[in-house]
CSV table of C-alpha atoms in Angstrom, one decimal:
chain,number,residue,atom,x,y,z
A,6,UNK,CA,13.3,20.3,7.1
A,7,UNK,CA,10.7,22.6,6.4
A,8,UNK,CA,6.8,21.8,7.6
A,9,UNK,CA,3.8,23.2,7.5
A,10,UNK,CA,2.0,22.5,11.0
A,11,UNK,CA,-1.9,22.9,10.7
A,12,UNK,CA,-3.5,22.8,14.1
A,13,UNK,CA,-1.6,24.2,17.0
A,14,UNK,CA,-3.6,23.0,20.1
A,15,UNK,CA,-2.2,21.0,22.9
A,16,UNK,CA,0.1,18.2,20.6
A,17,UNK,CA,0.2,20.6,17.4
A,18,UNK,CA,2.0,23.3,18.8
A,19,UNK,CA,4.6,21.6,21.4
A,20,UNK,CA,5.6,18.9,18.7
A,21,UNK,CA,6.2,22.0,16.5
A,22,UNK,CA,8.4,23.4,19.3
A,23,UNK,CA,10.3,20.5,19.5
A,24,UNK,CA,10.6,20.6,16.0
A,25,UNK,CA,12.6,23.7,15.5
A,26,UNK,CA,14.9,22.5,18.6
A,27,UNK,CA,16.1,20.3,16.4
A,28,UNK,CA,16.4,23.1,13.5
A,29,UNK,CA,14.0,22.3,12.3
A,30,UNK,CA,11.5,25.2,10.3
A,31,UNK,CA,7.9,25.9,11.0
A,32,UNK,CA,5.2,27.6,9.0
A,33,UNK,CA,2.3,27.5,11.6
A,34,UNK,CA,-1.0,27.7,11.2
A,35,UNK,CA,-4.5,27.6,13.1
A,36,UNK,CA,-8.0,29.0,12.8
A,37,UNK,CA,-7.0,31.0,16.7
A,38,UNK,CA,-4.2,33.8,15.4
A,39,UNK,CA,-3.3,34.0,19.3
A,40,UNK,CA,-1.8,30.3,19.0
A,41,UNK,CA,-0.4,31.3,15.5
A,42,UNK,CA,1.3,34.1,17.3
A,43,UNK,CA,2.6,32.6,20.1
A,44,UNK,CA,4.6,30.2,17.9
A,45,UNK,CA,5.5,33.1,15.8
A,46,UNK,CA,7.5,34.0,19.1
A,47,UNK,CA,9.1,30.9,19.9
A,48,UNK,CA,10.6,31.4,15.9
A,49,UNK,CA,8.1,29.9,13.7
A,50,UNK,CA,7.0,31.8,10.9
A,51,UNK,CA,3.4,32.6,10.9
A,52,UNK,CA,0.9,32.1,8.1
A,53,UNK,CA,-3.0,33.3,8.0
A,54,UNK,CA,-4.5,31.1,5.9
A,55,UNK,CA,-4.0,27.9,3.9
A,56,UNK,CA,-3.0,29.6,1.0
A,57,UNK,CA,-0.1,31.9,2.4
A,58,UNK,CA,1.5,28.8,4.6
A,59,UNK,CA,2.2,27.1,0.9
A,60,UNK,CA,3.5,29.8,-0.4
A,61,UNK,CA,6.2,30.0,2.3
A,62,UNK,CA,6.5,26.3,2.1
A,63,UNK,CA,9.4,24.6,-0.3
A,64,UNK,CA,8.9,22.0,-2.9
A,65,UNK,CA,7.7,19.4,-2.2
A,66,UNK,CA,5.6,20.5,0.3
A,67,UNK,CA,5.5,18.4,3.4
A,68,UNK,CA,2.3,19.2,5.7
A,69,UNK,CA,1.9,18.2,9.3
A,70,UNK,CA,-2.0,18.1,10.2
A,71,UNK,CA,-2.9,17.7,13.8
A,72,UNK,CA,-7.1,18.7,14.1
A,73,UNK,CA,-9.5,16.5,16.0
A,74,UNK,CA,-10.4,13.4,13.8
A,75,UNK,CA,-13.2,14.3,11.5
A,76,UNK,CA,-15.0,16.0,9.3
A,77,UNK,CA,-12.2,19.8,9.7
A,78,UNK,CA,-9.6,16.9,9.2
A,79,UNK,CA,-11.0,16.1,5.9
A,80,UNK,CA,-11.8,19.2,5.0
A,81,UNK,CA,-8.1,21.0,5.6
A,82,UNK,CA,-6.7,18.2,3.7
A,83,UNK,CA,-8.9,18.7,0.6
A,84,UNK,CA,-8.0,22.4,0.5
A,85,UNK,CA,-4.3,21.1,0.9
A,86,UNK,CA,-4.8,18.9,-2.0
A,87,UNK,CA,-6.5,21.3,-4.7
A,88,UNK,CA,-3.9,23.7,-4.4
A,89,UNK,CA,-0.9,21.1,-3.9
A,90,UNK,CA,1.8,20.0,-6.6
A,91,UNK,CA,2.9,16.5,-7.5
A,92,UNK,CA,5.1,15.1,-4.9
A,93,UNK,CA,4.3,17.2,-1.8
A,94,UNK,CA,3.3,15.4,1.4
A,95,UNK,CA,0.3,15.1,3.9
A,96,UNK,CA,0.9,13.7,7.3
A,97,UNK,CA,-2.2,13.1,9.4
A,98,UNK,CA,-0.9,13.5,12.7
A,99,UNK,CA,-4.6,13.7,14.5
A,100,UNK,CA,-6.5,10.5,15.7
A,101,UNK,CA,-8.5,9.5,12.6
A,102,UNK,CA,-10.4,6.1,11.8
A,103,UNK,CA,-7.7,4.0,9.8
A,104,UNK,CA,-10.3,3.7,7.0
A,105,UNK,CA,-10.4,7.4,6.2
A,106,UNK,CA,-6.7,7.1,5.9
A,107,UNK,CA,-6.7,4.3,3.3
A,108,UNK,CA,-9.5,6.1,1.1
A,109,UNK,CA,-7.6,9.1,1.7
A,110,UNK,CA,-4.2,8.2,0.5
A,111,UNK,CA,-5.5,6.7,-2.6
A,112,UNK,CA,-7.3,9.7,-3.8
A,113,UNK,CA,-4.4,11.9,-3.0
A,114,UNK,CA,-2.4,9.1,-5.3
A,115,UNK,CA,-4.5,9.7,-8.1
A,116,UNK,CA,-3.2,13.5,-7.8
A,117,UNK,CA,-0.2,12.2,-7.4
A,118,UNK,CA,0.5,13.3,-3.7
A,119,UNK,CA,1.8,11.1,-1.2
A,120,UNK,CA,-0.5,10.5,2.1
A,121,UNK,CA,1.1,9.6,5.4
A,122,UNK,CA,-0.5,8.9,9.1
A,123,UNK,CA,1.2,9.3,12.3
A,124,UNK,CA,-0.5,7.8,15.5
A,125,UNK,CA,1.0,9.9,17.9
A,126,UNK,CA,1.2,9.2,21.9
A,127,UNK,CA,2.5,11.3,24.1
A,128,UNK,CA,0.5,13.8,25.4
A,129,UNK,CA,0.8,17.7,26.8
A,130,UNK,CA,4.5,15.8,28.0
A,131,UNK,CA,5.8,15.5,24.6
A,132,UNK,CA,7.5,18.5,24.2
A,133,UNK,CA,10.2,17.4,27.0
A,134,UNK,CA,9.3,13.6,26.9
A,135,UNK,CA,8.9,13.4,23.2
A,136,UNK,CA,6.4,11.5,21.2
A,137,UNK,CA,5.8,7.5,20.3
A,138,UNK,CA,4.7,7.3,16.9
A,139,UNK,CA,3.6,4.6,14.5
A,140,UNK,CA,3.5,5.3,11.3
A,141,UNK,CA,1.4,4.4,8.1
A,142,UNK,CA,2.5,5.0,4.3
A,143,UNK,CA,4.7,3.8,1.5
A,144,UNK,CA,8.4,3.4,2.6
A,145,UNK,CA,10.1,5.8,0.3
A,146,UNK,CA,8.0,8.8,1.4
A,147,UNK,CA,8.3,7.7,5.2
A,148,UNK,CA,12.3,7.4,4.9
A,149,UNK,CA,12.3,11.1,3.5
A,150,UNK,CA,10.3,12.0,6.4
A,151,UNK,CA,12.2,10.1,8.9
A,152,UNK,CA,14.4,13.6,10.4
A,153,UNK,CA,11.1,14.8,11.4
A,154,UNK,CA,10.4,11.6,13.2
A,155,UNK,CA,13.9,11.2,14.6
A,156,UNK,CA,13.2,14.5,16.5
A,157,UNK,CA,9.9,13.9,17.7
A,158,UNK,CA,10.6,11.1,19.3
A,159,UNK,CA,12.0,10.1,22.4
A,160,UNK,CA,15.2,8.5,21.6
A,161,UNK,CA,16.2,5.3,23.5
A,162,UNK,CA,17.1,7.6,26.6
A,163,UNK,CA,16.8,5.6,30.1
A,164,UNK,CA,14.7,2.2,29.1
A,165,UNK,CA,16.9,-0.9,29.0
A,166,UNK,CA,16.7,-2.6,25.7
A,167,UNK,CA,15.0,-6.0,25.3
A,168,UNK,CA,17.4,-8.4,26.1
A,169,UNK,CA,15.9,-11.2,23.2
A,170,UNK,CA,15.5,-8.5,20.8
A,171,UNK,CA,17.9,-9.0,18.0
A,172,UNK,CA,19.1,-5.9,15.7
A,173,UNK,CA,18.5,-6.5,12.2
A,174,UNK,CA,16.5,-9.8,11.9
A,175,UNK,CA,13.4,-8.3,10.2
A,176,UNK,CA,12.6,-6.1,13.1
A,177,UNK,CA,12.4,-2.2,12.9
A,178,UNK,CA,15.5,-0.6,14.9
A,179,UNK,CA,13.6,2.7,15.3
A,180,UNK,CA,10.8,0.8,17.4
A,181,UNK,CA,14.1,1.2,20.5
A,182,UNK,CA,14.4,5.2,19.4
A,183,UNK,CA,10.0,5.4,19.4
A,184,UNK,CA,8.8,5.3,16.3
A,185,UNK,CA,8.2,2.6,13.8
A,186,UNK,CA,7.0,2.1,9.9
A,187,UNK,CA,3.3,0.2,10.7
A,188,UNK,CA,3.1,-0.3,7.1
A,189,UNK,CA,0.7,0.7,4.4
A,190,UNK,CA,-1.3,4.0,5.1
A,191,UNK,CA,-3.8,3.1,7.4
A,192,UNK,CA,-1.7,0.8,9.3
A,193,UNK,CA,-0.7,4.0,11.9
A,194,UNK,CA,-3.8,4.7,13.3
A,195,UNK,CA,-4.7,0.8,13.1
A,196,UNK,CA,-2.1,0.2,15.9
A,197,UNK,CA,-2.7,4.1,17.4
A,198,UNK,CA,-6.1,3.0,18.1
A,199,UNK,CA,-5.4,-0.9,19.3
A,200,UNK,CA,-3.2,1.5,21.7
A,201,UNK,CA,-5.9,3.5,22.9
A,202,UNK,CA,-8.6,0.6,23.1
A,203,UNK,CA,-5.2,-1.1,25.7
A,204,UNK,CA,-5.1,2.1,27.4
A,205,UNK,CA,-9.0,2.4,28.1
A,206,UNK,CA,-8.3,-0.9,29.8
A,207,UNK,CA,-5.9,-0.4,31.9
A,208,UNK,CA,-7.1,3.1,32.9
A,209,UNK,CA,-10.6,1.3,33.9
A,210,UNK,CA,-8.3,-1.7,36.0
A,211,UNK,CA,-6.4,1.3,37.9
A,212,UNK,CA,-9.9,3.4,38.5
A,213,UNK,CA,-12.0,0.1,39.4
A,214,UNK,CA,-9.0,-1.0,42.5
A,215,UNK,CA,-9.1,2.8,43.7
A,216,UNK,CA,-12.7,2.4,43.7
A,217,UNK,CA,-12.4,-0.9,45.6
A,218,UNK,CA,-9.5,0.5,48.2
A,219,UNK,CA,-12.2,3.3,48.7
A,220,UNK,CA,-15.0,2.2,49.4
A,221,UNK,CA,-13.8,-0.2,51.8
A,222,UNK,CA,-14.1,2.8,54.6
A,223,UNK,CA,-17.9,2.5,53.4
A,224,UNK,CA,-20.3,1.9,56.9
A,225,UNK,CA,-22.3,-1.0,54.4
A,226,UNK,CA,-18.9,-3.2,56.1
A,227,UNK,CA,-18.8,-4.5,59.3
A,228,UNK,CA,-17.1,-2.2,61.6
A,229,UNK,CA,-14.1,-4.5,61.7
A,230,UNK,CA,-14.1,-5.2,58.1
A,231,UNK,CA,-13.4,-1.1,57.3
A,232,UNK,CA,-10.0,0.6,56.2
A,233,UNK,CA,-9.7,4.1,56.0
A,234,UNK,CA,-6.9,3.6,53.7
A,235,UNK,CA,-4.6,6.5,52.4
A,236,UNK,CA,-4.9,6.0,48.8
A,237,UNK,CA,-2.3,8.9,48.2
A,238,UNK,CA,0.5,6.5,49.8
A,239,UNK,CA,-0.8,3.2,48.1
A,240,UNK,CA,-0.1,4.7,44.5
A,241,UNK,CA,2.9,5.8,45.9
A,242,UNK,CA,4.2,2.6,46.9
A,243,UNK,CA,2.9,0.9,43.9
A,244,UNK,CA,5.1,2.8,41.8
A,245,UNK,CA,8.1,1.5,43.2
A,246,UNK,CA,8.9,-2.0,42.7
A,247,UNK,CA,5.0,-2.9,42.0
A,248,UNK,CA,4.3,-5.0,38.9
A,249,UNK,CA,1.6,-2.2,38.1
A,250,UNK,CA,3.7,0.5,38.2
A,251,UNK,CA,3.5,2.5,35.2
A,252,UNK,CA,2.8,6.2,33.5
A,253,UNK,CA,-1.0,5.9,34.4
A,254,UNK,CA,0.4,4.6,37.9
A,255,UNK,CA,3.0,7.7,37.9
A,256,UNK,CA,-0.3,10.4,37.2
A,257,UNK,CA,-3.2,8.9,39.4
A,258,UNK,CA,-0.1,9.3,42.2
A,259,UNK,CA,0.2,12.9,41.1
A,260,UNK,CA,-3.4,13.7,41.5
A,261,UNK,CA,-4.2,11.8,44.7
A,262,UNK,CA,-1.2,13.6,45.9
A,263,UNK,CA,-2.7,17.2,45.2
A,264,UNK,CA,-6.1,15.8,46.2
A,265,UNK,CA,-6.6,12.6,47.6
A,266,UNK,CA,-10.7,13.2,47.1
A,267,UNK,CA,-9.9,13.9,43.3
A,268,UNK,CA,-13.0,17.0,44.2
A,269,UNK,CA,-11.8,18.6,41.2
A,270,UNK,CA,-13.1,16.0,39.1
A,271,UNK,CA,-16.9,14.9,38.4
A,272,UNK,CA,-16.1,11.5,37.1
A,273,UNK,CA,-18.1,11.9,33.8
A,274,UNK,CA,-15.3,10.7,31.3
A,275,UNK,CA,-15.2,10.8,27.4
A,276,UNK,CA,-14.5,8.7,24.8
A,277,UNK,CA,-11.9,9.9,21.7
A,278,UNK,CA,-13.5,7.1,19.4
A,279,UNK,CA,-11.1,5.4,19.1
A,280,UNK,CA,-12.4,2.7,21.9
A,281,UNK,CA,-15.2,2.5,19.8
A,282,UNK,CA,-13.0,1.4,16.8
A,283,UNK,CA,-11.4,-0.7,18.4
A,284,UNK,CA,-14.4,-2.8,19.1
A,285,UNK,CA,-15.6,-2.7,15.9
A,286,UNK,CA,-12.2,-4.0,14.5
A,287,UNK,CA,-12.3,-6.8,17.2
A,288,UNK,CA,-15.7,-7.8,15.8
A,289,UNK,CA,-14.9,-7.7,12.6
A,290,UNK,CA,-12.2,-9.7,13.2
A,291,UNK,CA,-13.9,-12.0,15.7
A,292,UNK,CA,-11.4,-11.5,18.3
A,293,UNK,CA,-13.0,-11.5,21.5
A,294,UNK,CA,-12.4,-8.0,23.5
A,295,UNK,CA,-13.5,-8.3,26.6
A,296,UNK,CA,-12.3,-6.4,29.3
A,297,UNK,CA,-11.8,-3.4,26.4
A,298,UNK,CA,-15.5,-3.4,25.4
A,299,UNK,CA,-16.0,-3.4,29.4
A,300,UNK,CA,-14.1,-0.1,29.7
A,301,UNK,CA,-15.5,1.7,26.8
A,302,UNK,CA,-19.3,0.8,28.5
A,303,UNK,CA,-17.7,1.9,31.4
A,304,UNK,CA,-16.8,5.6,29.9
A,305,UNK,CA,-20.5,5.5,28.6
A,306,UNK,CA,-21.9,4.6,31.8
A,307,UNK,CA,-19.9,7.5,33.8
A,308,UNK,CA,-21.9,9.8,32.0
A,309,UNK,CA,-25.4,9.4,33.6
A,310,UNK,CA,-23.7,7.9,36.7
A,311,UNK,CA,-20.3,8.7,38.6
A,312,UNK,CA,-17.8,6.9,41.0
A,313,UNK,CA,-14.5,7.5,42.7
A,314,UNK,CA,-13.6,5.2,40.2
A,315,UNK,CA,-14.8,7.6,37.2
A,316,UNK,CA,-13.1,10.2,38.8
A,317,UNK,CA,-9.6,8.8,38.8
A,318,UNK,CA,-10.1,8.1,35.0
A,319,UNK,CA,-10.6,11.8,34.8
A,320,UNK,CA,-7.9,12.5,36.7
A,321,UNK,CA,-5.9,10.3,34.3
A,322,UNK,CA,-6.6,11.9,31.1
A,323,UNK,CA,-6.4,14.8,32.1
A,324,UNK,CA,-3.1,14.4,33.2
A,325,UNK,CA,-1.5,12.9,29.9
A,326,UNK,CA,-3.5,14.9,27.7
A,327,UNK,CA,-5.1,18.0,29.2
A,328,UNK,CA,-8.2,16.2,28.2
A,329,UNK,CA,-11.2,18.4,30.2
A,330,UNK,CA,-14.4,16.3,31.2
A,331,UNK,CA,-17.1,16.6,29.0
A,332,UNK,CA,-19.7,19.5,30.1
A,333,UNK,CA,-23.1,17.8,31.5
């Protein structure tokens, strides 16, 4: 298939690698011409503005948008609409707010464009790893897409299936392959940020026992209370055999491995949003959210006050998603 990829930064331009593996074809755009170009290289074919990348594109037009959630978000995708025709495609690929989504994909009905959101996980590793997606928008336009999602995600590879799972009993048999059909638009990035509001949780559980393995070195201890434990071997251990192991488990090794002091990192660690939406969801709902409205304050406190702790939740996201820490 043929897709217009808007936004080639850390996710954008891998998954539109991985894309043409497949045989896929590209028209790539982005505000930085540099990233345009370097996908021009790898056999994309380049476009330098909005305009141009429809005029390459075929009919319907299916466009992939992967920018920061926001404000450039909404505006790429109105200058998408008001020059699309009836019946080409907008996939939000980025992290928006599931709302946006829904008020979006009605006004694009009314023009009679079909809206789709992707909540994409997977990180700087998707290119090799592929991506897990969950996916928001009416059935018939999703199935049309589904070659693009078949690609992009990881396939069943190496994970034993679930031994109670039944094929074909109401359940979606991509969910084994990676991806799966959320429901309505908006119902992606519902469960894309439920994800993320999980995975602030268990990044805070894995930063607050490193904290807690450190500090018990500290000279506050009796002297025959203290441990100078090697932290680098203890997430080594734990990811073999340990009911902890994990991806998370798998990085914080990595970068206790390179340094076990985690210097590199200042500990003052930012939030996407989506944390925050997820605890506005939960209070909507009345669903109590504890520990993940813990970890979000957490990521707020870090910011005026750091720990080891803070720093292996640096350490983390930046090594599933390049993320940098925010400047001071």
């Amino acid at each position: 298939m043929k897709i217009g990829m808007i936004g080639l930064g850390r996710m954008g331009g891998n998954m539109a690698r991985r894309l043409m593996r497949d045989g896929h074809q590209i028209v790539a755009f982005d505000r930085d011409a540099g990233a345009v170009a370097k996908l021009v290289a790898d056999g994309a074919e380049g476009a330098s503005s909005l305009d141009e990348a429809r005029g390459k594109l075929d009919s319907p037009a299916i466009w992939w948008v992967m920018l920061p959630a926001g404000e450039i978000t909404q505006a790429t995708i109105e200058q998408i609409a008001a020059n699309a025709q009836p019946g080409d495609i907008v996939i939000d690929g980025g992290n928006s707010f599931y709302k946006d989504d829904i008020r979006r994909a009605k006004a694009l009905r009314e023009k009679q464009l079909h809206y789709v959101d992707v909540g994409t996980s997977g990180g700087v590793w998707g290119l090799e790893r592929g991506y897990c997606m969950m996916i928001g928008g009416d059935k018939e336009t999703v199935d049309l897409l589904d070659p693009i999602f078949r690609t992009l995600a990881p396939g069943i590879g190496t994970i034993p299936r679930t031994p109670e799972r039944v094929q074909g009993e109401g359940e979606d048999d991509r969910a084994e392959l990676g991806y799966i059909h959320a429901g309505p638009a908006g119902a992606g990035h519902f469960v894309k940020m439920i994800h993320n509001g999980i995975e602030y949780g268990l990044m805070q559980a894995y930063a607050e026992g490193f904290d807690i393995l450190k500090g018990k070195s500290s000279e506050k201890l009796p002297e025959d209370e203290r441990f100078d434990l090697n932290l680098t071997d203890i997430a080594e251990v734990w990811r073999r055999g340990s009911v902890i192991s994990s991806w998370l488990l798998d990085l914080t090794a990595q970068a206790l491995a390179r340094d076990n002091a985690l210097s590199t990192f200042s500990g003052r660690v930012a939030d996407s949003g989506e944390g925050h939406w997820t605890i506005d969801a939960a209070m909507e709902e009345a669903v109590p959210a504890n520990v993940l409205t813990a970890a979000l304050f957490a990521r707020y406190r870090s910011r005026v006050d750091h720990t080891f702790g803070d720093q292996v939740l640096s350490a983390m996201r930046f090594g599933f998603g390049g993320h940098v820490e925010m400047p001071q």
